[in-house]
Coordinates of N, CA and C in Angstrom, one line a residue:
M280 N -5.7 73.0 -68.5 CA -4.9 72.6 -67.3 C -4.7 73.7 -66.3
I281 N -4.3 74.9 -66.9 CA -4.0 76.0 -66.0 C -5.3 76.5 -65.3
Q282 N -6.4 76.5 -66.0 CA -7.6 76.9 -65.5 C -8.0 76.0 -64.3
W283 N -7.8 74.7 -64.5 CA -8.2 73.7 -63.4 C -7.3 74.0 -62.2
L284 N -6.1 74.3 -62.4 CA -5.2 74.6 -61.2 C -5.6 75.9 -60.5
A285 N -6.0 76.9 -61.3 CA -6.5 78.2 -60.7 C -7.7 77.9 -59.9
D286 N -8.6 77.1 -60.4 CA -9.9 76.9 -59.7 C -9.7 76.0 -58.5
N287 N -8.6 75.2 -58.4 CA -8.4 74.3 -57.3 C -7.1 74.6 -56.5
A288 N -6.6 75.8 -56.6 CA -5.3 76.2 -56.0 C -5.3 76.0 -54.5
A289 N -6.4 76.4 -53.9 CA -6.5 76.3 -52.4 C -6.4 74.8 -52.0
R290 N -7.2 74.0 -52.7 CA -7.2 72.6 -52.3 C -5.9 71.9 -52.6
V291 N -5.3 72.2 -53.7 CA -4.0 71.6 -54.1 C -2.9 72.1 -53.0
A292 N -2.9 73.3 -52.6 CA -2.0 73.8 -51.6 C -2.2 73.1 -50.3
Q293 N -3.4 72.8 -49.9 CA -3.7 72.1 -48.7 C -3.2 70.7 -48.8
L294 N -3.4 70.0 -49.9 CA -3.0 68.6 -50.1 C -1.4 68.6 -50.1
A295 N -0.8 69.6 -50.7 CA 0.6 69.6 -50.8 C 1.2 69.8 -49.4
G296 N 0.6 70.7 -48.6 CA 1.0 70.9 -47.2 C 0.9 69.6 -46.4
L297 N -0.2 68.9 -46.5 CA -0.4 67.6 -45.8 C 0.6 66.6 -46.3
H298 N 0.9 66.6 -47.6 CA 1.8 65.6 -48.2 C 3.2 65.8 -47.6
A299 N 3.6 67.1 -47.6 CA 5.0 67.5 -47.1 C 5.1 67.2 -45.6
T300 N 4.0 67.5 -44.8 CA 4.1 67.2 -43.4 C 4.2 65.7 -43.1
L301 N 3.4 64.9 -43.7 CA 3.5 63.5 -43.5 C 4.9 62.9 -43.9
A302 N 5.4 63.3 -45.0 CA 6.7 62.8 -45.5 C 7.8 63.2 -44.6
L303 N 7.8 64.5 -44.2 CA 8.9 65.1 -43.4 C 8.9 64.5 -42.0
A304 N 7.7 64.4 -41.4 CA 7.6 63.9 -40.1 C 8.1 62.5 -40.0
A305 N 7.8 61.6 -40.9 CA 8.3 60.3 -40.9 C 9.8 60.2 -41.2
T306 N 10.3 61.1 -42.0 CA 11.7 61.1 -42.3 C 12.5 61.5 -41.1
V307 N 12.1 62.6 -40.4 CA 12.8 63.1 -39.2 C 12.8 62.1 -38.1
I308 N 11.6 61.5 -37.8 CA 11.5 60.5 -36.7 C 12.3 59.3 -37.0
G309 N 12.2 58.8 -38.3 CA 13.0 57.6 -38.7 C 14.5 57.9 -38.6
L310 N 14.9 59.0 -39.0 CA 16.3 59.4 -38.9 C 16.8 59.4 -37.4
L311 N 16.0 60.0 -36.6 CA 16.4 60.1 -35.2 C 16.5 58.7 -34.6
L312 N 15.5 57.8 -34.9 CA 15.5 56.5 -34.3 C 16.7 55.7 -34.9
A313 N 17.0 55.8 -36.2 CA 18.1 55.1 -36.8 C 19.4 55.5 -36.2
V314 N 19.6 56.8 -35.9 CA 20.9 57.3 -35.4 C 21.0 56.9 -33.9
V315 N 19.9 57.0 -33.1 CA 20.0 56.6 -31.7 C 20.3 55.1 -31.6
V316 N 19.5 54.3 -32.2 CA 19.6 52.8 -32.1 C 21.0 52.4 -32.7
G317 N 21.3 53.0 -33.9 CA 22.6 52.6 -34.5 C 23.8 53.0 -33.7
S318 N 23.7 54.1 -33.0 CA 24.8 54.5 -32.2 C 25.0 53.6 -31.0
L319 N 23.9 53.1 -30.5 CA 23.9 52.2 -29.3 C 24.4 50.8 -29.6
V320 N 24.2 50.4 -30.8 CA 24.5 49.0 -31.1 C 25.6 48.8 -32.2
A321 N 26.2 49.9 -32.7 CA 27.2 49.8 -33.7 C 28.4 49.0 -33.3
R322 N 28.8 49.1 -32.1 CA 30.0 48.4 -31.6 C 29.6 47.0 -30.9
R323 N 28.3 46.6 -31.2 CA 27.9 45.3 -30.7 C 27.4 44.4 -31.9
P324 N 28.4 43.7 -32.5 CA 28.1 43.0 -33.8 C 26.9 42.1 -33.7
R325 N 26.7 41.3 -32.6 CA 25.6 40.4 -32.6 C 24.3 41.1 -32.6
I326 N 24.1 42.1 -31.8 CA 22.9 42.9 -31.8 C 22.6 43.6 -33.1
S327 N 23.6 44.3 -33.6 CA 23.5 45.0 -34.8 C 23.2 44.1 -36.0
G328 N 23.8 42.9 -36.0 CA 23.5 42.0 -37.0 C 22.0 41.5 -37.1
V329 N 21.5 41.3 -35.9 CA 20.1 40.9 -35.8 C 19.2 42.0 -36.2
L330 N 19.5 43.2 -35.8 CA 18.7 44.4 -36.2 C 18.8 44.7 -37.7
L331 N 19.9 44.5 -38.2 CA 20.1 44.7 -39.7 C 19.2 43.7 -40.5
T332 N 19.2 42.5 -40.0 CA 18.3 41.5 -40.7 C 16.9 41.9 -40.5
A333 N 16.5 42.3 -39.3 CA 15.1 42.7 -39.1 C 14.7 43.9 -39.9
S334 N 15.6 44.9 -40.0 CA 15.3 46.1 -40.8 C 15.2 45.7 -42.3
G335 N 16.0 44.8 -42.7 CA 15.9 44.4 -44.1 C 14.5 43.7 -44.4
V336 N 14.0 42.9 -43.4 CA 12.7 42.3 -43.6 C 11.6 43.3 -43.6
L337 N 11.7 44.3 -42.7 CA 10.7 45.4 -42.6 C 10.6 46.1 -44.0
F338 N 11.7 46.3 -44.6 CA 11.8 47.1 -45.8 C 11.1 46.4 -47.0
T339 N 10.9 45.1 -46.9 CA 10.3 44.3 -48.0 C 8.8 44.3 -47.8
I340 N 8.2 44.8 -46.7 CA 6.8 44.7 -46.6 C 6.2 45.8 -47.4
P341 N 5.2 45.5 -48.3 CA 4.5 46.5 -49.1 C 3.9 47.7 -48.3
S342 N 4.1 48.9 -48.7 CA 3.6 50.0 -48.0 C 2.1 50.0 -47.7
L343 N 1.3 49.6 -48.7 CA -0.1 49.5 -48.5 C -0.5 48.5 -47.4
T344 N 0.2 47.4 -47.3 CA 0.0 46.5 -46.2 C 0.2 47.1 -44.8
L345 N 1.3 47.9 -44.7 CA 1.5 48.6 -43.4 C 0.4 49.6 -43.1
F346 N 0.0 50.4 -44.2 CA -1.0 51.4 -44.0 C -2.3 50.8 -43.5
I347 N -2.6 49.5 -43.9 CA -3.8 48.9 -43.5 C -3.7 48.2 -42.1
F348 N -2.6 47.6 -41.8 CA -2.4 46.8 -40.6 C -2.0 47.7 -39.4
I349 N -1.4 48.8 -39.6 CA -1.0 49.6 -38.4 C -2.2 50.1 -37.6
P350 N -3.3 50.5 -38.2 CA -4.5 50.9 -37.4 C -5.0 49.7 -36.6
L351 N -4.9 48.5 -37.1 CA -5.3 47.3 -36.4 C -4.4 47.0 -35.2
I352 N -3.1 47.3 -35.4 CA -2.1 47.0 -34.3 C -2.2 48.1 -33.2
I353 N -2.3 49.4 -33.5 CA -2.3 50.4 -32.5 C -3.6 50.9 -32.1
G354 N -4.7 50.4 -32.8 CA -6.0 50.8 -32.4 C -6.5 52.2 -32.9
T355 N -5.9 52.7 -34.0 CA -6.4 54.0 -34.5 C -7.4 53.8 -35.6
Q356 N -8.0 54.9 -36.0 CA -8.9 54.9 -37.2 C -8.1 54.8 -38.4
I357 N -8.6 54.1 -39.4 CA -7.8 53.8 -40.6 C -7.5 55.1 -41.4
L358 N -8.3 56.2 -41.2 CA -8.1 57.4 -41.9 C -7.3 58.4 -41.1
D359 N -6.7 58.0 -40.0 CA -5.9 58.8 -39.2 C -4.5 59.0 -39.9
P360 N -4.1 60.3 -40.1 CA -2.8 60.5 -40.8 C -1.6 59.9 -40.1
Q361 N -1.7 59.7 -38.7 CA -0.5 59.2 -38.0 C -0.2 57.8 -38.5
N362 N -1.2 57.1 -39.0 CA -0.9 55.7 -39.6 C 0.1 55.8 -40.7
I363 N 0.0 56.8 -41.6 CA 1.0 57.0 -42.6 C 2.3 57.3 -42.1
V364 N 2.4 58.2 -41.1 CA 3.6 58.6 -40.5 C 4.3 57.4 -39.8
I365 N 3.6 56.6 -39.1 CA 4.2 55.4 -38.5 C 4.7 54.4 -39.5
A366 N 3.9 54.2 -40.5 CA 4.4 53.2 -41.6 C 5.6 53.7 -42.3
L367 N 5.7 55.0 -42.6 CA 6.8 55.5 -43.3 C 8.0 55.7 -42.4
T368 N 7.8 55.9 -41.1 CA 8.9 55.9 -40.1 C 9.5 54.5 -40.1
V369 N 8.7 53.5 -40.2 CA 9.3 52.1 -40.2 C 10.2 52.0 -41.4
Y370 N 9.7 52.4 -42.6 CA 10.5 52.3 -43.8 C 11.8 53.2 -43.7
T371 N 11.7 54.4 -43.1 CA 12.8 55.2 -43.0 C 13.9 54.6 -42.1
F372 N 13.4 54.1 -41.0 CA 14.4 53.4 -40.1 C 15.0 52.2 -40.7
A373 N 14.3 51.4 -41.4 CA 14.8 50.3 -42.1 C 15.8 50.6 -43.2
L374 N 15.6 51.7 -43.8 CA 16.5 52.2 -44.9 C 17.8 52.8 -44.3
L375 N 17.6 53.6 -43.2 CA 18.8 54.3 -42.7 C 19.6 53.6 -41.7
F376 N 19.0 52.6 -41.0 CA 19.7 51.9 -39.9 C 21.0 51.3 -40.4
G377 N 21.0 50.6 -41.5 CA 22.2 50.0 -42.0 C 23.2 51.0 -42.4
G378 N 22.8 52.1 -43.0 CA 23.7 53.2 -43.3 C 24.4 53.8 -42.1
V379 N 23.6 54.0 -41.0 CA 24.2 54.5 -39.8 C 25.3 53.6 -39.3
I380 N 25.0 52.3 -39.3 CA 26.0 51.3 -38.8 C 27.2 51.3 -39.7
E381 N 27.0 51.3 -41.0 CA 28.1 51.4 -42.0 C 29.0 52.7 -41.8
A382 N 28.3 53.8 -41.6 CA 29.0 55.1 -41.4 C 29.8 55.1 -40.2
L383 N 29.3 54.6 -39.1 CA 30.0 54.6 -37.8 C 31.2 53.6 -37.9
H384 N 31.0 52.5 -38.6 CA 32.1 51.6 -38.8 C 33.2 52.1 -39.7
S385 N 32.9 53.1 -40.5 CA 33.9 53.6 -41.5 C 34.8 54.6 -40.8
V386 N 34.6 55.0 -39.6 CA 35.5 56.0 -38.9 C 36.8 55.2 -38.7
P387 N 37.9 55.8 -39.2 CA 39.2 55.1 -39.0 C 39.6 54.7 -37.6
E388 N 40.1 53.6 -37.4 CA 40.5 53.1 -36.1 C 41.5 54.0 -35.5
E389 N 42.4 54.5 -36.3 CA 43.4 55.4 -35.7 C 42.8 56.7 -35.1
T390 N 41.7 57.1 -35.7 CA 41.0 58.3 -35.2 C 40.4 58.0 -33.9
M391 N 39.8 56.8 -33.8 CA 39.2 56.3 -32.5 C 40.2 56.2 -31.4
Q392 N 41.4 55.7 -31.8 CA 42.5 55.6 -30.8 C 43.0 56.9 -30.4
A393 N 43.1 57.8 -31.3 CA 43.6 59.2 -31.0 C 42.7 59.9 -30.1
S394 N 41.4 59.8 -30.3 CA 40.4 60.4 -29.4 C 40.4 59.8 -28.0
A395 N 40.6 58.5 -28.0 CA 40.7 57.9 -26.6 C 41.9 58.3 -25.9
A396 N 43.0 58.5 -26.6 CA 44.3 59.0 -26.0 C 44.2 60.4 -25.5
M397 N 43.3 61.2 -26.1 CA 43.0 62.6 -25.7 C 42.1 62.6 -24.5
G398 N 41.6 61.5 -24.1 CA 40.8 61.4 -22.9 C 39.3 61.5 -23.2
M399 N 38.9 61.4 -24.4 CA 37.5 61.5 -24.8 C 36.7 60.2 -24.3
G400 N 35.6 60.4 -23.7 CA 34.8 59.2 -23.3 C 33.9 58.8 -24.5
P401 N 33.2 57.7 -24.4 CA 32.4 57.2 -25.5 C 31.4 58.2 -26.0
V402 N 30.7 58.8 -25.1 CA 29.6 59.8 -25.5 C 30.2 61.0 -26.2
R403 N 31.2 61.6 -25.6 CA 31.9 62.7 -26.3 C 32.5 62.3 -27.6
R404 N 33.1 61.2 -27.7 CA 33.6 60.7 -29.0 C 32.6 60.5 -30.0
L405 N 31.4 60.0 -29.6 CA 30.3 59.8 -30.5 C 29.9 61.1 -31.1
F406 N 29.6 62.1 -30.3 CA 29.1 63.4 -30.8 C 30.1 64.3 -31.5
Q407 N 31.4 64.2 -31.1 CA 32.4 65.1 -31.6 C 33.2 64.4 -32.7
I408 N 33.3 63.1 -32.8 CA 34.1 62.5 -33.8 C 33.3 61.6 -34.7
E409 N 32.6 60.6 -34.2 CA 32.0 59.5 -35.0 C 30.8 60.1 -35.8
L410 N 29.8 60.7 -35.2 CA 28.7 61.2 -35.9 C 29.0 62.2 -36.9
P411 N 29.8 63.2 -36.6 CA 30.2 64.2 -37.6 C 30.9 63.6 -38.9
M412 N 31.8 62.6 -38.6 CA 32.4 62.0 -39.7 C 31.5 61.1 -40.5
A413 N 30.4 60.6 -39.9 CA 29.4 59.7 -40.5 C 28.4 60.5 -41.3
I414 N 28.3 61.8 -41.2 CA 27.2 62.6 -41.8 C 27.1 62.4 -43.3
P415 N 28.2 62.4 -44.1 CA 28.1 62.2 -45.5 C 27.4 60.9 -45.9
V416 N 27.8 59.8 -45.3 CA 27.1 58.5 -45.6 C 25.7 58.5 -45.2
I417 N 25.4 59.0 -44.0 CA 24.0 59.0 -43.5 C 23.2 59.9 -44.4
A418 N 23.7 61.1 -44.8 CA 23.0 62.0 -45.7 C 22.7 61.4 -47.0
A419 N 23.6 60.6 -47.6 CA 23.3 59.9 -48.8 C 22.1 59.0 -48.7
N420 N 22.0 58.3 -47.7 CA 20.9 57.4 -47.4 C 19.6 58.2 -47.1
L421 N 19.8 59.3 -46.4 CA 18.7 60.1 -46.0 C 18.0 60.7 -47.3
R422 N 18.8 61.1 -48.3 CA 18.2 61.6 -49.5 C 17.3 60.6 -50.2
V423 N 17.7 59.4 -50.2 CA 16.9 58.3 -50.8 C 15.6 58.1 -50.0
A424 N 15.8 58.1 -48.6 CA 14.6 57.8 -47.8 C 13.6 59.0 -47.9
A425 N 14.1 60.2 -47.9 CA 13.2 61.4 -47.9 C 12.4 61.4 -49.2
V426 N 13.1 61.2 -50.3 CA 12.4 61.2 -51.6 C 11.4 60.0 -51.7
S427 N 11.8 58.9 -51.2 CA 10.9 57.7 -51.2 C 9.7 58.0 -50.4
N428 N 9.8 58.7 -49.3 CA 8.7 59.0 -48.4 C 7.7 59.9 -49.2
V429 N 8.2 60.9 -49.9 CA 7.4 61.8 -50.7 C 6.5 61.0 -51.7
S430 N 7.2 60.0 -52.3 CA 6.5 59.1 -53.2 C 5.5 58.2 -52.5
L431 N 5.9 57.6 -51.4 CA 5.0 56.7 -50.8 C 3.8 57.3 -50.1
V432 N 3.8 58.6 -49.7 CA 2.7 59.2 -49.1 C 1.5 59.1 -50.1
S433 N 1.8 59.2 -51.4 CA 0.7 59.1 -52.4 C -0.1 57.9 -52.3
V434 N 0.6 56.8 -51.9 CA -0.1 55.5 -51.8 C -1.2 55.5 -50.7
G435 N -1.0 56.4 -49.7 CA -2.0 56.6 -48.7 C -3.3 57.0 -49.2
A436 N -3.4 57.6 -50.4 CA -4.7 58.0 -51.0 C -5.6 56.8 -51.1
L437 N -5.1 55.6 -51.2 CA -5.9 54.4 -51.4 C -6.7 54.1 -50.1
I438 N -6.2 54.7 -49.0 CA -7.0 54.5 -47.7 C -7.6 55.8 -47.3
G439 N -7.5 56.8 -48.1 CA -8.2 58.1 -47.8 C -7.3 59.2 -47.2
V440 N -6.0 58.9 -47.1 CA -5.0 59.9 -46.5 C -3.8 59.9 -47.4
G441 N -3.8 60.7 -48.5 CA -2.7 60.6 -49.4 C -2.1 61.9 -49.9
G442 N -2.5 63.0 -49.3 CA -2.0 64.3 -49.7 C -2.2 64.5 -51.2
L443 N -1.2 64.7 -52.0 CA -1.3 64.9 -53.4 C -1.8 63.6 -54.1
G444 N -1.7 62.5 -53.5 CA -2.2 61.2 -54.0 C -3.7 61.3 -54.2
D445 N -4.4 62.2 -53.5 CA -5.9 62.3 -53.7 C -6.2 62.8 -55.1
L446 N -5.3 63.5 -55.7 CA -5.5 64.0 -57.1 C -5.4 62.8 -58.1
F447 N -4.6 61.8 -57.7 CA -4.5 60.6 -58.6 C -5.8 59.8 -58.5
T448 N -6.3 59.6 -57.3 CA -7.6 58.8 -57.2 C -8.7 59.5 -57.8
E449 N -8.8 60.8 -57.6 CA -9.8 61.6 -58.2 C -9.8 61.5 -59.7
G450 N -8.6 61.7 -60.3 CA -8.5 61.6 -61.7 C -8.9 60.2 -62.3
F451 N -8.5 59.2 -61.6 CA -8.8 57.8 -62.1 C -10.3 57.5 -61.9
Q452 N -10.9 58.0 -60.8 CA -12.3 57.7 -60.6 C -13.2 58.5 -61.6
R453 N -12.7 59.6 -62.1 CA -13.5 60.4 -63.0 C -13.0 60.3 -64.5
S454 N -11.9 59.4 -64.6 CA -11.3 59.3 -66.0 C -10.9 60.6 -66.5
Y455 N -10.3 61.4 -65.7 CA -9.9 62.8 -66.0 C -8.5 63.0 -65.7
L456 N -7.7 63.3 -66.8 CA -6.2 63.3 -66.7 C -5.6 64.5 -66.0
V457 N -6.3 65.6 -66.1 CA -5.7 66.9 -65.6 C -5.3 66.8 -64.1
P458 N -6.1 66.4 -63.1 CA -5.6 66.3 -61.8 C -4.5 65.3 -61.6
I459 N -4.5 64.2 -62.4 CA -3.4 63.3 -62.3 C -2.0 63.9 -62.7
V460 N -2.1 64.7 -63.8 CA -0.9 65.3 -64.3 C -0.4 66.3 -63.2
W461 N -1.3 67.1 -62.7 CA -0.8 68.1 -61.7 C -0.3 67.4 -60.4
G462 N -1.0 66.3 -60.1 CA -0.5 65.5 -58.9 C 0.9 65.0 -59.1
I463 N 1.2 64.5 -60.3 CA 2.6 64.1 -60.6 C 3.6 65.2 -60.6
I464 N 3.2 66.4 -61.2 CA 4.1 67.5 -61.2 C 4.4 68.0 -59.8
F465 N 3.4 68.2 -59.0 CA 3.7 68.7 -57.6 C 4.4 67.7 -56.8
T466 N 4.1 66.4 -57.0 CA 4.9 65.4 -56.2 C 6.3 65.4 -56.6
V467 N 6.6 65.5 -57.8 CA 8.0 65.6 -58.3 C 8.7 66.8 -57.8
V468 N 8.0 68.0 -57.8 CA 8.6 69.2 -57.3 C 8.9 69.1 -55.8
L469 N 7.9 68.6 -55.1 CA 8.1 68.4 -53.7 C 9.3 67.5 -53.3
A470 N 9.4 66.4 -54.1 CA 10.6 65.5 -53.9 C 11.9 66.2 -54.2
L471 N 11.9 67.0 -55.2 CA 13.2 67.8 -55.5 C 13.5 68.8 -54.4
L472 N 12.5 69.4 -53.9 CA 12.7 70.4 -52.8 C 13.2 69.7 -51.6
V473 N 12.6 68.6 -51.2 CA 13.0 67.9 -50.0 C 14.5 67.4 -50.2
D474 N 14.8 66.9 -51.4 CA 16.2 66.5 -51.7 C 17.1 67.6 -51.5
L475 N 16.7 68.8 -52.0 CA 17.6 70.0 -51.9 C 17.8 70.4 -50.5
V476 N 16.8 70.3 -49.7 CA 16.9 70.7 -48.3 C 17.9 69.7 -47.6
V477 N 17.9 68.4 -47.9 CA 18.8 67.5 -47.3 C 20.2 67.8 -47.7
V478 N 20.4 68.2 -49.0 CA 21.8 68.5 -49.5 C 22.3 69.8 -48.8
V479 N 21.4 70.8 -48.7 CA 21.9 72.0 -48.0 C 22.2 71.8 -46.5
L480 N 21.4 71.0 -45.8 CA 21.7 70.7 -44.4 C 23.0 69.9 -44.3
E481 N 23.2 69.0 -45.2 CA 24.5 68.2 -45.2 C 25.7 69.1 -45.3
R482 N 25.6 70.1 -46.3 CA 26.7 71.0 -46.5 C 26.9 71.9 -45.3
L483 N 25.8 72.3 -44.7 CA 26.0 73.2 -43.5 C 26.6 72.4 -42.3
A484 N 26.3 71.1 -42.2 CA 26.8 70.3 -41.1 C 28.2 69.8 -41.3
T485 N 28.7 69.9 -42.6 CA 30.1 69.4 -42.9 C 30.9 70.5 -43.5
P486 N 31.2 71.6 -42.8 CA 32.0 72.7 -43.4 C 33.4 72.3 -43.8
W487 N 33.9 71.2 -43.2 CA 35.2 70.8 -43.5 C 35.3 70.2 -44.9
V488 N 34.2 69.7 -45.4 CA 34.1 69.1 -46.7 C 34.2 70.3 -47.7
R489 N 33.4 71.4 -47.5 CA 33.5 72.5 -48.4 C 34.9 73.1 -48.4
A490 N 35.5 73.1 -47.2 CA 36.9 73.7 -47.2 C 37.8 72.9 -48.0
G491 N 37.7 71.5 -48.0 CA 38.5 70.7 -48.8 C 38.3 70.8 -50.3
E492 N 37.0 71.1 -50.6 CA 36.7 71.3 -52.1 C 37.2 72.6 -52.6
A493 N 37.4 73.6 -51.7 CA 37.8 74.9 -52.1 C 39.3 74.9 -52.4
R494 N 40.0 74.0 -51.9 CA 41.5 73.9 -52.0 C 41.9 73.5 -53.5

């Protein structure tokens, strides 16, 4: 097994880089969309209710179905990596949108009233009060979405763009276990690293939480 990895190190590194790029791009774009849309509709129950239902439906669509149909919808080649990014962005948005709404609704009403009494407008209150207080809830959902994306990128190997998933298809086609094992190992390691990055970023963005833990 070690010899196979040594002989294929450059290729595995390239696949891992592509895998990480696809997963992180979809995670970041999906997060931004969920936060922006969620912030706009959180105080509008009718609109947010409809979007919550729609996001729930989107999340039930099998990933392979999206990978195949997105090129037909937007007119790209099926082997274009952006198809994977778009599909996983849909999943990320669907997973995070409800969490953003929930997080913004969890901000205590007395805090909202106090900020209004201090003369804060809606935009300033959103960025200085609501979103900072919502970070822990959003980050918890983001960890799930980020790790899921690392896993789902592998499915893209079935259409020729799968990062480390290519090792799985190669192993199955050749009935050779070694690349499959290494594919699993590196996918798990990548998922753990991505999860660690989210945890670190959350802690950096919420210094008041660390201060409370230190007491």
